[in-house]
PDB file of C-alpha atoms and ligand atoms in Angstrom:
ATOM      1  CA  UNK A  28      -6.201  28.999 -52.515  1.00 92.00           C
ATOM      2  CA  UNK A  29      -5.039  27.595 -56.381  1.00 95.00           C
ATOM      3  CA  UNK A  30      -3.912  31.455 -56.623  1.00 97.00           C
ATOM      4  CA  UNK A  31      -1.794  31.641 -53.532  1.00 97.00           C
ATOM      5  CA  UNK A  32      -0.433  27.474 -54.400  1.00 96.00           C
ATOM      6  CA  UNK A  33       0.392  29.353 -57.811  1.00 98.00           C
ATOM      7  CA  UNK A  34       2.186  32.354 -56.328  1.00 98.00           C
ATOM      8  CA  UNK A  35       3.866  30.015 -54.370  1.00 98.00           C
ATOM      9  CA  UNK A  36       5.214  27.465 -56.704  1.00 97.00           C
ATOM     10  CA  UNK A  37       6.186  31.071 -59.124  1.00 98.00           C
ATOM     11  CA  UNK A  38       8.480  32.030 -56.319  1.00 97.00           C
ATOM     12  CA  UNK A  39      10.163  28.587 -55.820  1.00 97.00           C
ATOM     13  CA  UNK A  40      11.059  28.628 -59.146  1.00 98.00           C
ATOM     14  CA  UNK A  41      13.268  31.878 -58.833  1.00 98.00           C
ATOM     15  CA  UNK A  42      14.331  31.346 -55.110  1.00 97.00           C
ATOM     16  CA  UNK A  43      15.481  27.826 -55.644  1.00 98.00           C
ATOM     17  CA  UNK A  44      16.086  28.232 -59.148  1.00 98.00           C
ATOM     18  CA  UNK A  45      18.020  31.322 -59.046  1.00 97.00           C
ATOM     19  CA  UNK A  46      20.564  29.675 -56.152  1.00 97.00           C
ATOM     20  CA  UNK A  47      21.249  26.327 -58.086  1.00 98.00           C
ATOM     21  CA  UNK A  48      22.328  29.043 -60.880  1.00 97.00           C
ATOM     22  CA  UNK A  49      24.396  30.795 -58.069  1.00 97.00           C
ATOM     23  CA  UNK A  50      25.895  27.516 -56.955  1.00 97.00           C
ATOM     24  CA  UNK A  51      26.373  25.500 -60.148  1.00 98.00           C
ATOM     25  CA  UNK A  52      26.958  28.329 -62.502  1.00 96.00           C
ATOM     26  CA  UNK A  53      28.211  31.319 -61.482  1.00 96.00           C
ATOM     27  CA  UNK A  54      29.980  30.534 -58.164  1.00 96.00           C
ATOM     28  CA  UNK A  55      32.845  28.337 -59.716  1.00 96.00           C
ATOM     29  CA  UNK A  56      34.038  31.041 -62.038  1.00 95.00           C
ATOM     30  CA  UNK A  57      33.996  33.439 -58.990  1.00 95.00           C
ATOM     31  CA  UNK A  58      36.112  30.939 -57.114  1.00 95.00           C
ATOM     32  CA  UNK A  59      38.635  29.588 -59.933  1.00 95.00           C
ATOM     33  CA  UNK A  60      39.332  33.583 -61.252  1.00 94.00           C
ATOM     34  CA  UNK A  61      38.888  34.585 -57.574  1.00 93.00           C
ATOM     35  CA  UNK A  62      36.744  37.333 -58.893  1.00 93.00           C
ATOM     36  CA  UNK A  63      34.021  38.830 -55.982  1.00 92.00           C
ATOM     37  CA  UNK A  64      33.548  41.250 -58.898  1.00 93.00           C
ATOM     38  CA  UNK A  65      31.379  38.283 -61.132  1.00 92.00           C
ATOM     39  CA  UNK A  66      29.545  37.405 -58.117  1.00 94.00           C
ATOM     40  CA  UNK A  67      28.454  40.761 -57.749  1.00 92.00           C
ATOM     41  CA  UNK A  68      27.281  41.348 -60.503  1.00 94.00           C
ATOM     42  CA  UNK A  69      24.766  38.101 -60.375  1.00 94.00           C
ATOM     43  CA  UNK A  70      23.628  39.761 -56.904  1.00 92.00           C
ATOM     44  CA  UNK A  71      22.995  43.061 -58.140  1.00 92.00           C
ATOM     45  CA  UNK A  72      20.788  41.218 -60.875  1.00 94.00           C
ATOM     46  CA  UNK A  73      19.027  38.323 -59.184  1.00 95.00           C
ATOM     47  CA  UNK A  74      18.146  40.285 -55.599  1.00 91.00           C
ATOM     48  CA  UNK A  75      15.662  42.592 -56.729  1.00 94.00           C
ATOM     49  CA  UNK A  76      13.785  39.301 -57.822  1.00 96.00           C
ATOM     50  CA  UNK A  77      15.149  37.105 -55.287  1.00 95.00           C
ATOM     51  CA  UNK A  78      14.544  38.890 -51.667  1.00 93.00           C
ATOM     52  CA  UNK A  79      10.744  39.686 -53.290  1.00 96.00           C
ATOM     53  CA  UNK A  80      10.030  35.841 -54.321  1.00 97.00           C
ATOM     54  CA  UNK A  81      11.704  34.906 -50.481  1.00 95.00           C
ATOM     55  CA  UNK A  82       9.245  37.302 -49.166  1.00 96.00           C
ATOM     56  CA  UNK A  83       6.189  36.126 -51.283  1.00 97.00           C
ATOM     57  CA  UNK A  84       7.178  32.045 -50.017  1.00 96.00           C
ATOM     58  CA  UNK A  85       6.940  33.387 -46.414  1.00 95.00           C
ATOM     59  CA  UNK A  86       3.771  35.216 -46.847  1.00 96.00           C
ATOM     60  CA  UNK A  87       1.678  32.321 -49.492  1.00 97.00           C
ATOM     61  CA  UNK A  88       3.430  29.802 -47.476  1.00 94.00           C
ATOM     62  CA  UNK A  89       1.778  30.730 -44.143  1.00 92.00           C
ATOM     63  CA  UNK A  90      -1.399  31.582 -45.495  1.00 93.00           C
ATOM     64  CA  UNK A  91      -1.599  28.043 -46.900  1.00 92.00           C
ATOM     65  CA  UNK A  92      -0.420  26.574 -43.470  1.00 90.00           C
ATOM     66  CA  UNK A  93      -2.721  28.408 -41.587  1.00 89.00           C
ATOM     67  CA  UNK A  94      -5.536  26.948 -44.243  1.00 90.00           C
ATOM     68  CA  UNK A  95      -4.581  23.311 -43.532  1.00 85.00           C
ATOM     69  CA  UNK A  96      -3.635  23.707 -39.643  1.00 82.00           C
ATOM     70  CA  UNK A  97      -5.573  27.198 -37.982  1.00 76.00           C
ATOM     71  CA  UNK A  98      -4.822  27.285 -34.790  1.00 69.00           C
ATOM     72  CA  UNK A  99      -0.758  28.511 -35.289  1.00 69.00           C
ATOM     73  CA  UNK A 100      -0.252  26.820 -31.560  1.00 72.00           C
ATOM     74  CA  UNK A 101       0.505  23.607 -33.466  1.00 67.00           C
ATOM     75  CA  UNK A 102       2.900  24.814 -36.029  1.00 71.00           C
ATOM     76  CA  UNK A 103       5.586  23.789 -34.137  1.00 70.00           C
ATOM     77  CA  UNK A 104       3.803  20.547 -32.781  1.00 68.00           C
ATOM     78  CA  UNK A 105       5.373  18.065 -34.789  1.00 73.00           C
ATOM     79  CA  UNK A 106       2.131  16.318 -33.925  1.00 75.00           C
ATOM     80  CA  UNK A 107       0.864  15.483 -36.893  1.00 82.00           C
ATOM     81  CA  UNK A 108       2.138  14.614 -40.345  1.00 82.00           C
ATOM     82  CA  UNK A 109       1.077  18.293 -41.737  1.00 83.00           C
ATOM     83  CA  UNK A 110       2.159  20.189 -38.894  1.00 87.00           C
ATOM     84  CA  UNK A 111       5.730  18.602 -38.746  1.00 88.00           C
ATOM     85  CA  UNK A 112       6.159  19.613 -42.208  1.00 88.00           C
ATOM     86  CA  UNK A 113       5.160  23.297 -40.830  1.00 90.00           C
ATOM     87  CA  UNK A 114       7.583  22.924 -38.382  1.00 91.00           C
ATOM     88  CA  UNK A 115      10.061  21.739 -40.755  1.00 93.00           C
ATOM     89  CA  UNK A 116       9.419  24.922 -43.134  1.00 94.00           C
ATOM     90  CA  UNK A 117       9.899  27.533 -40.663  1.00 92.00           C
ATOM     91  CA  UNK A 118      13.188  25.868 -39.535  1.00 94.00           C
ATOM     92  CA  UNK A 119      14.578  25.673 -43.184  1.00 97.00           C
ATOM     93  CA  UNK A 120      13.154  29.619 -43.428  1.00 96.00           C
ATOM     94  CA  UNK A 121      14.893  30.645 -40.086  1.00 96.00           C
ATOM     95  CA  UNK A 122      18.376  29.114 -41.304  1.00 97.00           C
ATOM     96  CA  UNK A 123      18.148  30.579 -44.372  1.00 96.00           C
ATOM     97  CA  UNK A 124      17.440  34.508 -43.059  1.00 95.00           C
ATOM     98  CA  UNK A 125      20.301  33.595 -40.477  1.00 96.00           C
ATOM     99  CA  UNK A 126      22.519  32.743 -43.357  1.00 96.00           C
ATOM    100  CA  UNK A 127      21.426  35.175 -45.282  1.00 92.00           C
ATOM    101  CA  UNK A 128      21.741  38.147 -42.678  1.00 93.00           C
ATOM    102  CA  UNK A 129      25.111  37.103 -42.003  1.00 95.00           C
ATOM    103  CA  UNK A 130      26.494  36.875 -45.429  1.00 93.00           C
ATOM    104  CA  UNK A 131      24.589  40.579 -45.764  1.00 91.00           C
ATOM    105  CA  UNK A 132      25.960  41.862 -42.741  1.00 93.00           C
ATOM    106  CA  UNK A 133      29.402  40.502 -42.570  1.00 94.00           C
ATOM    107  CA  UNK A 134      30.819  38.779 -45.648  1.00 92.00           C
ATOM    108  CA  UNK A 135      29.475  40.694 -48.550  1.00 90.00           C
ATOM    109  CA  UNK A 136      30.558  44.225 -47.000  1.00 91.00           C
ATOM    110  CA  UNK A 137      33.963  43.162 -47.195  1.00 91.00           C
ATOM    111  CA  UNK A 138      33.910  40.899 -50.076  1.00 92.00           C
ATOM    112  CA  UNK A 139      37.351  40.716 -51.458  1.00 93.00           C
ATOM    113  CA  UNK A 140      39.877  37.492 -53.061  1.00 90.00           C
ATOM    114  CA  UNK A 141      40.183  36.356 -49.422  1.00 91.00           C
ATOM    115  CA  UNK A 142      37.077  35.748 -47.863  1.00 93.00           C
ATOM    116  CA  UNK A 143      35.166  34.172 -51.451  1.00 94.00           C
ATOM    117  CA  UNK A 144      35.483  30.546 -49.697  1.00 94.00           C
ATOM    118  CA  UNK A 145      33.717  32.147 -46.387  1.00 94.00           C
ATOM    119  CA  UNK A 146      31.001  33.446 -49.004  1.00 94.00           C
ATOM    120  CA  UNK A 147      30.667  30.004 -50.744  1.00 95.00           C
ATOM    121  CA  UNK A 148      29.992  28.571 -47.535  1.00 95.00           C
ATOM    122  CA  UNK A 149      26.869  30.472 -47.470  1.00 95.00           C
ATOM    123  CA  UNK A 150      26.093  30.111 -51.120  1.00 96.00           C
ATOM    124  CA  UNK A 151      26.066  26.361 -51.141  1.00 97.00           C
ATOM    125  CA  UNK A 152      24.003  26.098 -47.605  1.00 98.00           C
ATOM    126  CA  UNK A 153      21.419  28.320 -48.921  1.00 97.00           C
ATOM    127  CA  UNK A 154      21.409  26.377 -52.162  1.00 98.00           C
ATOM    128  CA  UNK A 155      20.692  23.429 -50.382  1.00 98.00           C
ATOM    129  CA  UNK A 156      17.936  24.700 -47.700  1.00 98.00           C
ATOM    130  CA  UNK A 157      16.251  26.233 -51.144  1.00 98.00           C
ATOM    131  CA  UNK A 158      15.960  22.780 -52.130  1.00 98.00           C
ATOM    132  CA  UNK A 159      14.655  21.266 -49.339  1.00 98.00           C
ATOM    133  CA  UNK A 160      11.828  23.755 -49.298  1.00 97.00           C
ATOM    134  CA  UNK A 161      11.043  22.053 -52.449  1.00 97.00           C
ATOM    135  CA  UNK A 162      11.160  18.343 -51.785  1.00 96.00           C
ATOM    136  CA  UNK A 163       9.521  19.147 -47.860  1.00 95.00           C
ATOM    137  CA  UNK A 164       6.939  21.115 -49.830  1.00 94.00           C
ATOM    138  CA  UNK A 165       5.927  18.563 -52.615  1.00 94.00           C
ATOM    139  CA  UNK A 166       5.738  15.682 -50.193  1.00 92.00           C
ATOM    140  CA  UNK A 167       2.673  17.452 -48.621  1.00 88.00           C
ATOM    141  CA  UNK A 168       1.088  15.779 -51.684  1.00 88.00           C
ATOM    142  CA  UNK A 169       3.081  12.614 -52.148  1.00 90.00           C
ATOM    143  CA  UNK A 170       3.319  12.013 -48.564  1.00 84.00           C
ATOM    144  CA  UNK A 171       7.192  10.781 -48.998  1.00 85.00           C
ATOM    145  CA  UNK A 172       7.332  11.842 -45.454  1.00 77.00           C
ATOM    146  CA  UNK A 173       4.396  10.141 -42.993  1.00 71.00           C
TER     147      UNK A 173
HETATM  148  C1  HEM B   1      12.045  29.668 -50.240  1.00 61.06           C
HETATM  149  C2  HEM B   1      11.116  29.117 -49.541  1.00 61.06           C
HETATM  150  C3  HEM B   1      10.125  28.083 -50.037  1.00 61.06           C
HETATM  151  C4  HEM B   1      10.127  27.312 -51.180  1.00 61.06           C
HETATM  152  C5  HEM B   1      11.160  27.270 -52.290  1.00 61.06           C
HETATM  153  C6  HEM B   1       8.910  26.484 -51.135  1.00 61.06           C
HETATM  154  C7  HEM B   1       8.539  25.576 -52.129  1.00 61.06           C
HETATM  155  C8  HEM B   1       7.373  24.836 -52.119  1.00 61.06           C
HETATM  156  C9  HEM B   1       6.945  23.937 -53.199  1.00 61.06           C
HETATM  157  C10 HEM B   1       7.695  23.701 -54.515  1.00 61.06           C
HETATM  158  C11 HEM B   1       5.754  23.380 -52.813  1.00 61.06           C
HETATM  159  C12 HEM B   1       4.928  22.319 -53.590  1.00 61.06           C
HETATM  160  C13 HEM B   1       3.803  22.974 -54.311  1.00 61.06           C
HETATM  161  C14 HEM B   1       2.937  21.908 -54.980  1.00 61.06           C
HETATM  162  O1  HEM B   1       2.715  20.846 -54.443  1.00 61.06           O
HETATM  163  O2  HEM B   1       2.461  22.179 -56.083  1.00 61.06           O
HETATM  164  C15 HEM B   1       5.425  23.934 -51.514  1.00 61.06           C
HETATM  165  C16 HEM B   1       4.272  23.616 -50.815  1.00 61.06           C
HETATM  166  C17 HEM B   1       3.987  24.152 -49.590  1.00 61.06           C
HETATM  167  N1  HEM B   1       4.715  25.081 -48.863  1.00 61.06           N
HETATM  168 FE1  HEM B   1       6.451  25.940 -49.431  1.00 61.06          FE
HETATM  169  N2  HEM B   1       8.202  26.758 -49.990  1.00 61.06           N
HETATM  170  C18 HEM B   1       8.915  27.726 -49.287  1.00 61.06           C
HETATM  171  C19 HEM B   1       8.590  28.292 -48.078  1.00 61.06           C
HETATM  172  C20 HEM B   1       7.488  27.940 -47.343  1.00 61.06           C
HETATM  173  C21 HEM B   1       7.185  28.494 -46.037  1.00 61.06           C
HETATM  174  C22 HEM B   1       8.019  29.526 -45.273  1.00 61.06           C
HETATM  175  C23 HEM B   1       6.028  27.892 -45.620  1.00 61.06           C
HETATM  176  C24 HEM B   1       5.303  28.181 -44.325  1.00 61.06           C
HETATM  177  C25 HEM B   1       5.163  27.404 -43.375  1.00 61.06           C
HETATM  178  C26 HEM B   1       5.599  26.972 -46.685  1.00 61.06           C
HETATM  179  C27 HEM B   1       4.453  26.186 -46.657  1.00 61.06           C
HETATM  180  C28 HEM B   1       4.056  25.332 -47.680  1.00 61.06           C
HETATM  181  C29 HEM B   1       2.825  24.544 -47.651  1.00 61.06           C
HETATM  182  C30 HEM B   1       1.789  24.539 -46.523  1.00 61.06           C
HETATM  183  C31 HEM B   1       2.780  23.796 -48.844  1.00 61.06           C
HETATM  184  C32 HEM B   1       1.721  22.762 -49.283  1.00 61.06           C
HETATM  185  C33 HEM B   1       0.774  23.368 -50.260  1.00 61.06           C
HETATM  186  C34 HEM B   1      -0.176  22.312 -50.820  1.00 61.06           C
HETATM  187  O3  HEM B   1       0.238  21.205 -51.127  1.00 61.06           O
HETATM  188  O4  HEM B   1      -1.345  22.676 -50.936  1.00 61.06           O
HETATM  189  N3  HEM B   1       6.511  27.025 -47.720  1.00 61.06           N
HETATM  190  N4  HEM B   1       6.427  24.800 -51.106  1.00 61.06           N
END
């Protein structure tokens, strides 16, 4: 399981990591030269790594819950202290593909000057779910939250 925790921890560092650089870096230059050209170019870069490391959190992520809950009928239970953070995770994950399938689907298609706000308003959301994966995920150890 140290493998998979590994894997795991690898592909935080480039989901979360690579969407603070989005937000804190790259998207105010987009905004204050309105250029959707700058933030393409980051995208082009970052989601051949990015989609792959969201992909490998999904897959280490319920391997490791299933190791600490089994039976998958208590994943959404909120009964107990592990399984609420389960819960929790797949909640963050499901707003984050909704997000993300939206800005895929109808914003970045027609990215142009005029819709970069409707863009940033998936950027920043993201950016902030991608954190909470973190802190929700490191206070299976600390316990911050039970
Ligand atoms: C982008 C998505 C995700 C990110 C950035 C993320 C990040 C993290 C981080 C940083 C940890 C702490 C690792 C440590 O204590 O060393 C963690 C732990 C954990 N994550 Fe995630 N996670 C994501 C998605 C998921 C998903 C979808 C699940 C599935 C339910 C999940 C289940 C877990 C579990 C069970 C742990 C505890 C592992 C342990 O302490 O042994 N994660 N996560």
């Amino acid at each position: 399981m140290g493998v998979i925790l590994l894997l795991h921890v690898l592909g935080a560092t480039i989901w979360t990591g690579g969407h603070i650089v989005l937000a804190v870096s790259v998207l105010p230059s987009v905004l204050r030269n309105k250029s959707p050209e700058l933030l393409l170019q980051f995208e082009r870069r970052y989601e051949r790594i990015g989609m792959p490391a969201l992909l490998a959190q999904v897959v280490t992520g319920l391997i490791m819950a299933n190791a600490m809950l089994g039976d998958t009928g208590t994943w959404f239970g909120f009964s107990d202290p592990i399984s609420t953070l389960v819960s929790i995770k797949l909640i963050l994950l499901m707003l984050t593909v909704g997000l993300a399938i939206d800005a895929r689907l109808r914003v970045l298609p027609h990215l142009s000057e005029n819709n970069l706000v409707d863009l940033a308003w998936h950027v920043i959301p993201v950016t902030l779910l991608s954190i909470a994966f973190v802190v929700v995920g490191v206070s299976y150890r600390t316990g911050w939250f039970y």
